[in-house]
Amino acid sequence: MITNVSRRQDDRLTWKDIEMLPLYAGALILGALIVQGLQHVGPELHGATLKTALVVGVLGLRQWAGLDAGAGD
């Protein structure tokens, strides 16, 4: 016979579970505010990310091609 071992009959909602509800609600609200803020600054953040990726890519390409081999000495 297959039994559900993860859920016992005596599992009840305890005071600790109720105490955590405001923290969970606060975390959800904070997450929603962060998502809204990121959507608001999305285009600027996207442009800055592309510029950073381009600069890092160019520096990596120069290193890989050996163009900066003697520049640091």
JSON list of C-alpha atoms in Angstrom, two decimals:
[
{"chain": "A", "resi": 1, "resn": "MET", "atom": "CA", "xyz": [0.00, 0.00, 0.00]},
{"chain": "A", "resi": 2, "resn": "ILE", "atom": "CA", "xyz": [1.38, 3.41, -0.96]},
{"chain": "A", "resi": 3, "resn": "THR", "atom": "CA", "xyz": [1.12, 6.06, 1.72]},
{"chain": "A", "resi": 4, "resn": "ASN", "atom": "CA", "xyz": [1.90, 9.73, 1.62]},
{"chain": "A", "resi": 5, "resn": "VAL", "atom": "CA", "xyz": [4.82, 10.03, 4.04]},
{"chain": "A", "resi": 6, "resn": "SER", "atom": "CA", "xyz": [5.29, 13.76, 3.54]},
{"chain": "A", "resi": 7, "resn": "ARG", "atom": "CA", "xyz": [1.90, 14.65, 5.03]},
{"chain": "A", "resi": 8, "resn": "ARG", "atom": "CA", "xyz": [0.92, 13.25, 8.40]},
{"chain": "A", "resi": 9, "resn": "GLN", "atom": "CA", "xyz": [-2.52, 13.43, 9.92]},
{"chain": "A", "resi": 10, "resn": "ASP", "atom": "CA", "xyz": [-1.32, 15.44, 12.93]},
{"chain": "A", "resi": 11, "resn": "ASP", "atom": "CA", "xyz": [0.21, 18.28, 10.87]},
{"chain": "A", "resi": 12, "resn": "ARG", "atom": "CA", "xyz": [-1.55, 21.43, 11.95]},
{"chain": "A", "resi": 13, "resn": "LEU", "atom": "CA", "xyz": [-0.98, 25.10, 11.41]},
{"chain": "A", "resi": 14, "resn": "THR", "atom": "CA", "xyz": [1.18, 26.33, 14.30]},
{"chain": "A", "resi": 15, "resn": "TRP", "atom": "CA", "xyz": [1.86, 29.77, 15.72]},
{"chain": "A", "resi": 16, "resn": "LYS", "atom": "CA", "xyz": [5.29, 29.84, 14.05]},
{"chain": "A", "resi": 17, "resn": "ASP", "atom": "CA", "xyz": [3.61, 29.47, 10.67]},
{"chain": "A", "resi": 18, "resn": "ILE", "atom": "CA", "xyz": [1.30, 32.38, 11.42]},
{"chain": "A", "resi": 19, "resn": "GLU", "atom": "CA", "xyz": [4.20, 34.53, 12.67]},
{"chain": "A", "resi": 20, "resn": "MET", "atom": "CA", "xyz": [5.97, 34.10, 9.33]},
{"chain": "A", "resi": 21, "resn": "LEU", "atom": "CA", "xyz": [3.05, 35.33, 7.21]},
{"chain": "A", "resi": 22, "resn": "PRO", "atom": "CA", "xyz": [3.97, 39.06, 7.49]},
{"chain": "A", "resi": 23, "resn": "LEU", "atom": "CA", "xyz": [7.55, 38.24, 6.52]},
{"chain": "A", "resi": 24, "resn": "TYR", "atom": "CA", "xyz": [6.37, 36.28, 3.48]},
{"chain": "A", "resi": 25, "resn": "ALA", "atom": "CA", "xyz": [4.02, 39.11, 2.51]},
{"chain": "A", "resi": 26, "resn": "GLY", "atom": "CA", "xyz": [6.82, 41.65, 2.92]},
{"chain": "A", "resi": 27, "resn": "ALA", "atom": "CA", "xyz": [9.15, 39.56, 0.77]},
{"chain": "A", "resi": 28, "resn": "LEU", "atom": "CA", "xyz": [6.50, 39.33, -1.96]},
{"chain": "A", "resi": 29, "resn": "ILE", "atom": "CA", "xyz": [5.89, 43.08, -1.88]},
{"chain": "A", "resi": 30, "resn": "LEU", "atom": "CA", "xyz": [9.63, 43.78, -1.96]},
{"chain": "A", "resi": 31, "resn": "GLY", "atom": "CA", "xyz": [10.04, 41.43, -4.90]},
{"chain": "A", "resi": 32, "resn": "ALA", "atom": "CA", "xyz": [7.19, 43.14, -6.75]},
{"chain": "A", "resi": 33, "resn": "LEU", "atom": "CA", "xyz": [8.75, 46.56, -6.13]},
{"chain": "A", "resi": 34, "resn": "ILE", "atom": "CA", "xyz": [12.13, 45.35, -7.39]},
{"chain": "A", "resi": 35, "resn": "VAL", "atom": "CA", "xyz": [10.54, 43.94, -10.56]},
{"chain": "A", "resi": 36, "resn": "GLN", "atom": "CA", "xyz": [8.62, 47.18, -11.12]},
{"chain": "A", "resi": 37, "resn": "GLY", "atom": "CA", "xyz": [11.79, 49.23, -10.61]},
{"chain": "A", "resi": 38, "resn": "LEU", "atom": "CA", "xyz": [13.74, 47.08, -13.04]},
{"chain": "A", "resi": 39, "resn": "GLN", "atom": "CA", "xyz": [11.01, 47.46, -15.64]},
{"chain": "A", "resi": 40, "resn": "HIS", "atom": "CA", "xyz": [11.11, 51.23, -15.16]},
{"chain": "A", "resi": 41, "resn": "VAL", "atom": "CA", "xyz": [14.88, 51.50, -15.73]},
{"chain": "A", "resi": 42, "resn": "GLY", "atom": "CA", "xyz": [14.96, 48.62, -18.20]},
{"chain": "A", "resi": 43, "resn": "PRO", "atom": "CA", "xyz": [16.06, 50.48, -21.36]},
{"chain": "A", "resi": 44, "resn": "GLU", "atom": "CA", "xyz": [18.87, 52.34, -19.59]},
{"chain": "A", "resi": 45, "resn": "LEU", "atom": "CA", "xyz": [20.00, 49.18, -17.82]},
{"chain": "A", "resi": 46, "resn": "HIS", "atom": "CA", "xyz": [19.86, 47.25, -21.09]},
{"chain": "A", "resi": 47, "resn": "GLY", "atom": "CA", "xyz": [22.03, 49.84, -22.84]},
{"chain": "A", "resi": 48, "resn": "ALA", "atom": "CA", "xyz": [24.57, 49.91, -20.03]},
{"chain": "A", "resi": 49, "resn": "THR", "atom": "CA", "xyz": [24.73, 46.11, -20.00]},
{"chain": "A", "resi": 50, "resn": "LEU", "atom": "CA", "xyz": [25.32, 46.01, -23.75]},
{"chain": "A", "resi": 51, "resn": "LYS", "atom": "CA", "xyz": [28.09, 48.61, -23.49]},
{"chain": "A", "resi": 52, "resn": "THR", "atom": "CA", "xyz": [29.77, 46.69, -20.66]},
{"chain": "A", "resi": 53, "resn": "ALA", "atom": "CA", "xyz": [29.52, 43.41, -22.57]},
{"chain": "A", "resi": 54, "resn": "LEU", "atom": "CA", "xyz": [30.99, 45.07, -25.66]},
{"chain": "A", "resi": 55, "resn": "VAL", "atom": "CA", "xyz": [33.95, 46.54, -23.76]},
{"chain": "A", "resi": 56, "resn": "VAL", "atom": "CA", "xyz": [34.68, 43.25, -21.98]},
{"chain": "A", "resi": 57, "resn": "GLY", "atom": "CA", "xyz": [34.35, 41.37, -25.27]},
{"chain": "A", "resi": 58, "resn": "VAL", "atom": "CA", "xyz": [36.76, 43.71, -27.07]},
{"chain": "A", "resi": 59, "resn": "LEU", "atom": "CA", "xyz": [39.29, 43.46, -24.23]},
{"chain": "A", "resi": 60, "resn": "GLY", "atom": "CA", "xyz": [39.00, 39.67, -24.27]},
{"chain": "A", "resi": 61, "resn": "LEU", "atom": "CA", "xyz": [39.43, 39.60, -28.05]},
{"chain": "A", "resi": 62, "resn": "ARG", "atom": "CA", "xyz": [42.55, 41.78, -27.81]},
{"chain": "A", "resi": 63, "resn": "GLN", "atom": "CA", "xyz": [44.00, 39.48, -25.15]},
{"chain": "A", "resi": 64, "resn": "TRP", "atom": "CA", "xyz": [43.13, 36.36, -27.17]},
{"chain": "A", "resi": 65, "resn": "ALA", "atom": "CA", "xyz": [44.65, 37.81, -30.35]},
{"chain": "A", "resi": 66, "resn": "GLY", "atom": "CA", "xyz": [47.82, 38.80, -28.49]},
{"chain": "A", "resi": 67, "resn": "LEU", "atom": "CA", "xyz": [47.56, 42.50, -29.29]},
{"chain": "A", "resi": 68, "resn": "ASP", "atom": "CA", "xyz": [48.34, 43.46, -25.68]},
{"chain": "A", "resi": 69, "resn": "ALA", "atom": "CA", "xyz": [51.28, 41.08, -25.23]},
{"chain": "A", "resi": 70, "resn": "GLY", "atom": "CA", "xyz": [53.94, 43.75, -24.67]},
{"chain": "A", "resi": 71, "resn": "ALA", "atom": "CA", "xyz": [51.80, 46.58, -23.35]},
{"chain": "A", "resi": 72, "resn": "GLY", "atom": "CA", "xyz": [52.06, 45.64, -19.67]},
{"chain": "A", "resi": 73, "resn": "ASP", "atom": "CA", "xyz": [55.86, 45.36, -19.53]}
]
